[in-house]
Amino acid sequence: MNIVEHFVKHDKNRVAYISDDKKITYEMLFSTFKNYYNFLKSKNINNDDHVMVVLEDSHHFPALVLACFAVGVKFYVPSPTFTVSNLQAMLDKTKTRHVFCNTKNEKVSKLQKVFIHEIEDIDLVPDVDLDMHQFDKDETAMYLNTTGSTGDPKLIPHTMVSIMNYAKYFSRALGIQKPTTLYCIPKICFGHGFGISLLVNLYTGSGAIIYSDSPTPQKIEKVFNLYQPRYLFMVPVIANMLVKKKRKIDFSMLEMAVCSSDFLPDVLQKKFFELYGKTLLNMIGQSECFSYYTIAKDTDYAHGSIGKPLPEVQVKILNGSKVCEPGEIGDLHVRTPYNAVEYFGEDIKTKDTFNDGWVKTRDRASLGANGSLFYKGRIDNLMKVKSLFAHPLEIESAFLAMDGIDDVLIETFNDENGIPNLQAKVVVSKKLDTMEIKQAVGGSLDSHKIPKKIIFVDNILRTWNGKKIRQIKGEK
């Protein structure tokens, strides 16, 4: 079994990627893939080896990944914000000997005891016959990694069965029955970017739009003017940027617009619809389940939900060992045909997360009457103030409903006596005072959930995939 077998059968004249506005056909992609395959073979890099891939988005990225799949070499793609020590720890843990990167990558140049291959310097290599590696059902094909937001980044092994199932079932859930055009703004190095721009794209013979630099409202507008993609995937921070800039982008050709990675506030979803006439669907996933495990559709969407589980996905919401009733909030557990079963080299954390095919997501959720899931925040972000629990998601939603507040971060601080209290960091678009804000949010929040301090800031710090970076002090 190997996903490359699907890739080589596609129409060679069809566009596989629009890479920095250059059209790359499947024939051109195959040529690049084959040269990387020849290079791996020439260096005796085989299915006993690990490879680290640190590349900007371009057609070289999927070409190298496909070459690794074809050879059977295990690879992983670390976050661009990982430190040199993070990268070195991954290399040492997996006994990786080879790193592929772009020219003059400063972090990679500081790594020790590895061979560094800069893709711009890889010339044409003598051709060898394509001998496709066939993966066993339990054999690791690649690793995804966690963000490291709750500790050191963890590597998550995925088999070719997991990869193929994700490509097949999610493509089917999206309704892609023939080649189409995909625009996933998150980079390929992120789980949802990898899943859409690489796996779904190449499994269905579609074309994906990718850029090596960061997205801007002007660039997104250009993409829709030139290429008219049918599927759009973004994160809330990008949606917020478009709404604030009020770019007049024609989204009429879109079959689906998806927002993921972090919670999509109701007020942002409403503003997006008012501006563009398109429902921005909120969906969720995580690296332990490869990526998405819910699907949202315009025709059957419960407002404020993260969609319904994919047909092949099972979910259960538990309070301890008790299954929650519809509407009751509990801990979300997920079983999919593309789940991982462990963290690499992390026995204790594996036992805490993976159990008999189920993944403990560490998300809080409830189940609606129509089967839709409603996201209630991360267990790790639950705060305890005045002996009562509070979740930042509920409080932030109350703040964002107020006119003039563009962004907000709820976290805790310890007062002069070491007692934890709530504080809000807010980004405003007009002059507001703290008393005015407290009075506005007090109408929808219990008294212990109203922040003691409000701090005005220029922006909210986020991780590489758009999640807010927050401090939680005191008892959780």
XYZ file of C-alpha atoms in Angstrom:
476
model
C 0.000 0.000 0.000
C 1.343 3.430 -0.993
C -0.434 6.735 -1.786
C 2.145 7.414 -4.511
C 0.353 4.801 -6.636
C -2.624 7.209 -6.845
C -0.404 10.155 -7.698
C 1.300 8.534 -10.696
C -2.058 7.730 -12.369
C -3.349 11.319 -12.633
C -3.678 13.260 -15.894
C -0.149 14.506 -16.527
C -1.394 17.728 -18.163
C -3.559 18.767 -15.230
C -2.258 21.457 -12.838
C -1.174 19.884 -9.547
C 0.011 23.111 -7.875
C -0.047 26.819 -8.402
C 3.161 27.529 -6.536
C 3.955 31.227 -6.057
C 1.774 31.846 -9.145
C 3.673 29.305 -11.256
C 1.564 26.467 -12.631
C 3.062 23.018 -11.985
C 1.458 20.165 -13.924
C 1.385 16.595 -12.685
C 4.024 15.797 -15.312
C 6.329 18.495 -13.921
C 5.652 17.365 -10.347
C 6.434 13.765 -11.291
C 9.746 14.861 -12.813
C 10.740 16.675 -9.586
C 9.522 13.756 -7.457
C 11.525 11.274 -9.543
C 14.721 13.290 -9.174
C 14.323 13.339 -5.379
C 13.604 9.616 -5.470
C 16.831 9.083 -7.448
C 18.706 11.285 -4.940
C 17.449 9.319 -1.920
C 18.490 6.077 -3.617
C 21.920 7.491 -4.533
C 22.552 8.383 -0.855
C 21.343 4.954 0.348
C 18.539 6.596 2.347
C 16.006 3.804 2.787
C 13.107 2.612 4.923
C 15.394 2.090 7.926
C 16.146 5.836 7.997
C 14.450 8.979 9.303
C 14.460 12.311 7.466
C 13.626 15.793 8.752
C 11.970 18.086 6.183
C 12.268 21.849 6.796
C 10.962 23.510 3.631
C 8.990 26.558 2.553
C 5.789 25.869 0.633
C 6.511 25.127 -3.020
C 6.021 22.140 -5.340
C 9.376 20.818 -4.076
C 7.737 20.076 -0.709
C 5.143 17.524 -1.957
C 7.655 16.145 -4.483
C 10.125 15.325 -1.693
C 7.364 13.899 0.538
C 6.213 11.618 -2.298
C 9.810 10.503 -2.840
C 10.083 9.615 0.855
C 6.831 7.627 0.616
C 8.064 5.837 -2.510
C 11.370 4.853 -0.879
C 9.681 4.072 2.451
C 11.813 6.471 4.488
C 10.109 7.851 7.620
C 9.981 11.644 7.726
C 8.651 14.459 9.876
C 8.017 18.163 9.321
C 8.670 20.316 12.426
C 6.943 23.623 13.114
C 8.817 26.693 11.808
C 8.766 28.149 15.341
C 10.540 25.208 16.963
C 13.863 26.182 18.461
C 17.223 24.703 17.508
C 17.126 22.679 20.729
C 13.642 21.347 19.786
C 14.961 20.272 16.387
C 18.113 18.713 17.811
C 16.072 16.778 20.381
C 13.908 15.350 17.570
C 16.988 14.383 15.570
C 18.568 12.645 18.555
C 15.375 10.880 19.593
C 14.727 9.402 16.142
C 18.419 8.938 15.251
C 17.839 11.045 12.129
C 20.899 11.439 9.887
C 19.498 13.583 7.043
C 17.809 17.006 6.945
C 16.342 18.571 3.790
C 15.930 22.345 3.810
C 16.018 25.504 1.726
C 19.291 27.344 1.204
C 20.752 29.225 4.183
C 18.336 27.973 6.815
C 19.882 29.464 9.938
C 18.373 26.995 12.425
C 19.287 23.935 10.381
C 22.876 25.145 9.978
C 23.292 24.885 13.773
C 22.215 21.233 13.993
C 24.837 18.638 14.829
C 25.668 15.143 13.593
C 23.477 15.275 10.471
C 23.877 15.524 6.703
C 22.205 18.726 5.453
C 20.777 18.693 1.914
C 19.745 22.086 0.518
C 17.183 21.363 -2.197
C 18.358 24.246 -4.398
C 21.729 22.458 -4.652
C 20.343 19.054 -5.659
C 21.122 18.676 -9.349
C 19.773 16.097 -11.757
C 20.650 12.635 -10.501
C 21.113 9.578 -12.763
C 17.741 7.914 -13.216
C 16.925 4.588 -11.564
C 13.842 2.404 -11.916
C 10.925 3.248 -9.623
C 10.630 0.426 -7.105
C 7.678 1.425 -4.925
C 7.939 0.530 -1.248
C 4.854 -1.338 -0.017
C 4.067 -0.420 3.580
C 2.878 -3.029 6.052
C -0.366 -2.047 7.821
C 1.407 -1.267 11.125
C 4.544 0.275 9.613
C 5.198 3.968 10.310
C 5.209 6.092 7.158
C 5.568 9.572 8.680
C 5.242 11.595 11.876
C 3.131 14.591 12.702
C 4.080 16.668 15.730
C 2.207 18.450 18.496
C 2.580 22.207 18.915
C 4.452 21.957 22.192
C 1.994 24.432 23.762
C 1.529 22.149 26.815
C 5.082 20.781 27.031
C 7.839 19.580 24.723
C 6.672 18.814 21.151
C 5.749 15.151 20.699
C 6.130 13.066 17.533
C 3.040 11.126 16.440
C 3.638 8.132 14.139
C 1.100 7.565 11.349
C 0.917 4.498 9.140
C 0.196 4.435 5.412
C -3.211 2.959 6.326
C -3.895 6.082 8.420
C -2.721 8.360 5.589
C -4.760 6.618 2.901
C -7.880 6.487 5.070
C -7.640 10.193 5.857
C -7.201 11.125 2.179
C -10.095 8.883 1.115
C -12.638 9.631 3.834
C -12.054 13.366 4.113
C -12.100 13.824 0.321
C -15.411 11.970 0.286
C -16.780 14.055 3.177
C -15.854 17.274 1.360
C -17.812 16.020 -1.648
C -14.826 16.018 -4.011
C -15.845 13.538 -6.709
C -13.689 14.992 -9.476
C -10.548 17.173 -9.601
C -11.088 20.675 -8.250
C -9.073 23.667 -6.968
C -8.108 23.924 -3.279
C -6.740 26.907 -1.384
C -5.516 26.014 2.099
C -3.901 29.097 3.650
C -2.160 27.215 6.535
C 1.217 25.917 5.380
C 1.939 22.306 4.395
C 4.117 21.904 7.501
C 0.928 22.077 9.634
C -1.316 19.024 9.981
C -4.375 20.544 8.288
C -2.201 22.088 5.565
C -0.498 18.756 4.926
C -3.845 16.962 4.912
C -5.480 19.320 2.384
C -2.722 20.717 0.132
C -0.855 17.434 -0.083
C -2.973 14.365 0.743
C -6.471 15.367 -0.399
C -5.053 17.272 -3.353
C -2.887 14.444 -4.691
C -5.371 11.694 -3.822
C -8.120 13.358 -5.890
C -5.916 14.648 -8.725
C -6.867 18.240 -7.870
C -4.819 21.443 -7.891
C -3.711 23.294 -4.745
C -2.676 26.948 -4.459
C 0.379 27.450 -2.244
C 2.732 30.330 -1.435
C 6.123 30.414 0.232
C 5.457 33.697 2.073
C 2.742 34.822 4.485
C -0.860 35.517 3.423
C -2.198 39.063 3.145
C -5.694 40.329 2.275
C -4.313 41.596 -1.032
C -2.839 38.181 -1.878
C -6.039 36.338 -0.981
C -8.006 38.737 -3.187
C -5.556 38.093 -6.036
C -5.932 34.327 -5.649
C -9.710 34.529 -6.055
C -9.486 36.937 -8.983
C -6.989 34.757 -10.869
C -7.750 31.156 -9.915
C -11.275 31.008 -8.407
C -10.655 28.123 -5.966
C -13.680 26.040 -4.986
C -12.540 25.157 -1.441
C -11.034 27.606 1.067
C -9.401 26.617 4.361
C -8.186 29.227 6.849
C -7.749 29.986 10.566
C -9.677 32.575 12.648
C -6.827 35.097 12.646
C -6.963 35.211 8.820
C -10.759 35.521 8.790
C -10.483 38.378 11.298
C -7.868 40.084 9.116
C -10.193 39.939 6.076
C -13.163 41.270 8.040
C -11.150 44.152 9.542
C -9.732 45.177 6.146
C -13.177 44.782 4.502
C -11.637 43.438 1.289
C -14.272 43.033 -1.420
C -13.393 39.483 -2.436
C -15.715 37.483 -4.686
C -16.325 34.208 -2.844
C -19.344 33.291 -4.977
C -17.565 30.346 -6.665
C -16.735 28.704 -3.325
C -18.343 25.368 -2.569
C -17.024 25.462 1.001
C -15.207 27.912 3.294
C -13.702 26.328 6.402
C -12.132 27.840 9.513
C -10.165 25.610 11.888
C -7.217 25.290 14.300
C -8.769 27.583 16.918
C -12.280 28.468 18.037
C -14.283 30.648 15.614
C -16.223 33.271 17.632
C -19.905 33.749 16.721
C -19.371 37.469 16.140
C -16.594 36.821 13.611
C -18.679 34.212 11.800
C -21.566 36.700 11.615
C -19.384 39.554 10.310
C -17.832 37.277 7.681
C -21.290 36.302 6.414
C -22.479 39.926 6.370
C -19.444 40.958 4.325
C -19.175 38.012 1.925
C -22.534 36.211 1.979
C -20.766 32.952 2.739
C -21.056 30.873 5.919
C -17.612 30.277 7.388
C -17.839 26.726 8.692
C -16.056 25.850 11.920
C -14.384 22.420 11.975
C -11.915 20.737 14.296
C -9.178 18.143 14.287
C -5.799 17.365 15.795
C -2.551 15.633 14.929
C -3.355 12.506 16.952
C -6.316 11.995 14.557
C -4.183 13.199 11.622
C -6.331 16.304 11.204
C -10.066 16.931 10.822
C -12.599 14.534 12.294
C -15.710 16.724 11.932
C -17.369 18.010 8.779
C -19.676 21.015 8.482
C -22.010 21.662 5.553
C -24.041 24.778 4.680
C -27.170 22.663 4.279
C -27.017 21.068 7.746
C -25.089 23.431 9.974
C -26.000 24.165 13.584
C -24.902 27.720 14.341
C -21.907 27.822 16.668
C -21.048 24.144 16.202
C -17.877 22.536 14.868
C -19.941 20.303 12.592
C -20.808 16.639 12.874
C -18.412 13.704 13.149
C -17.442 12.273 9.773
C -19.525 9.159 8.915
C -16.569 6.894 9.743
C -15.835 8.665 13.057
C -17.121 7.755 16.525
C -17.236 10.264 19.383
C -18.127 10.031 23.045
C -18.325 12.800 25.626
C -17.546 11.697 29.174
C -17.717 13.052 32.690
C -15.384 10.596 34.358
C -16.637 7.246 33.037
C -20.246 8.437 32.549
C -21.473 9.224 29.026
C -22.902 12.742 28.861
C -26.460 13.465 27.782
C -27.068 15.829 24.808
C -26.234 19.372 25.897
C -24.087 18.239 28.831
C -20.445 19.350 28.725
C -17.694 16.754 29.135
C -14.362 15.481 27.821
C -14.318 14.617 24.128
C -12.972 11.221 22.987
C -12.645 10.331 19.299
C -12.124 7.131 17.298
C -11.340 7.437 13.564
C -9.982 5.120 10.834
C -6.894 7.355 10.753
C -6.027 7.702 14.445
C -2.489 7.276 15.648
C -1.955 4.802 18.476
C 0.996 6.322 20.344
C 3.460 9.138 20.889
C 6.938 8.155 19.712
C 9.061 7.172 22.739
C 6.509 8.550 25.257
C 4.988 5.560 27.078
C 3.364 7.469 29.960
C 1.796 10.139 27.734
C 0.690 7.430 25.286
C -1.260 5.605 28.023
C -2.912 8.871 29.057
C -4.104 9.710 25.516
C -4.599 6.510 23.486
C -6.857 3.650 24.580
C -8.253 0.813 22.446
C -8.431 2.936 19.283
C -9.801 6.004 21.105
C -8.009 9.344 21.469
C -8.611 11.539 24.520
C -8.575 14.904 22.756
C -8.286 17.072 25.898
C -11.111 19.204 24.446
C -14.350 19.990 26.257
C -17.487 19.626 24.150
C -21.217 18.938 24.142
C -23.441 17.113 21.684
C -26.437 18.867 20.144
C -29.811 17.272 19.487
C -29.078 16.952 15.747
C -25.714 15.262 16.302
C -23.592 18.423 15.946
C -20.630 18.942 18.264
C -20.170 22.163 20.213
C -16.635 23.058 21.263
C -16.247 24.311 24.832
C -12.475 24.819 25.005
C -9.336 22.960 26.041
C -9.132 21.104 29.349
C -5.616 22.567 29.712
C -7.056 26.118 29.615
C -9.624 25.627 32.389
C -9.074 28.222 35.120
C -10.067 28.273 38.792
C -10.851 31.653 40.329
C -12.457 32.197 43.759
C -12.855 28.405 44.050
C -15.014 28.409 40.899
C -14.118 27.208 37.409
C -14.054 29.513 34.388
C -13.136 28.853 30.780
C -11.549 31.623 28.695
C -13.583 30.679 25.619
C -16.905 31.742 27.176
C -15.415 34.990 28.516
C -13.670 35.872 25.245
C -16.922 35.332 23.325
C -18.651 37.851 25.605
C -15.890 40.407 24.968
C -15.921 39.880 21.185
C -19.665 40.496 21.074
C -18.972 44.099 22.114
C -18.613 46.649 19.321
C -15.084 48.030 19.144
C -13.271 44.961 20.507
C -11.335 43.246 17.713
C -9.428 40.637 19.707
C -9.103 39.475 23.295
C -7.060 37.130 25.456
C -8.216 35.929 28.864
C -5.556 34.678 31.265
C -4.799 34.684 34.983
C -2.397 36.634 37.154
C -1.536 36.337 40.841
C -2.329 39.396 42.966
C -0.051 40.767 45.691
C -1.189 37.952 48.012
C -0.603 35.205 45.445
C -4.339 34.725 44.747
C -5.209 33.974 41.074
C -7.467 36.481 39.305
C -8.611 36.951 35.726
C -7.239 39.585 33.398
C -8.219 40.500 29.836
C -5.859 41.782 27.173
C -7.945 43.535 24.517
C -7.322 44.981 21.064
C -9.778 47.794 20.293
C -10.728 49.693 17.156
C -12.262 52.642 19.011
C -11.837 54.322 22.400
C -13.279 52.256 25.258
C -12.713 52.456 29.013
C -12.437 49.526 31.421
C -15.673 50.300 33.321
C -17.621 50.428 30.061
C -16.246 47.043 29.036
C -16.917 45.403 32.425
C -20.509 46.631 32.400
C -21.067 45.308 28.854
C -19.709 41.805 29.487
C -21.280 41.629 32.954
C -24.697 41.210 31.374
C -23.806 37.736 30.089
C -21.171 36.501 32.571
C -21.273 35.312 36.163
C -19.521 37.736 38.524
C -16.457 35.496 39.082
C -15.877 35.418 35.291
C -15.540 39.190 34.931
C -11.793 39.997 34.711
C -10.358 42.061 37.544
C -7.883 43.763 35.204
C -8.283 44.925 31.587
C -5.119 45.727 29.646
C -5.191 47.426 26.238
C -2.644 45.966 23.789
C -1.780 46.338 20.101
C -2.054 42.625 19.282
C -2.501 39.161 20.786
C 0.437 36.767 20.577
C -0.304 33.470 18.825
C 1.446 30.204 18.033
C 2.483 29.233 14.493
C -0.991 27.800 13.782
C -2.995 30.739 15.101
C -3.694 29.606 18.673
C -3.491 32.195 21.418
C -0.549 32.059 23.811
C -1.937 32.464 27.310
C -0.601 32.292 30.863
C -2.553 30.391 33.500
C -1.272 30.832 37.052
C -2.537 29.479 40.316
C -4.826 26.491 40.809
C -6.284 24.876 37.646
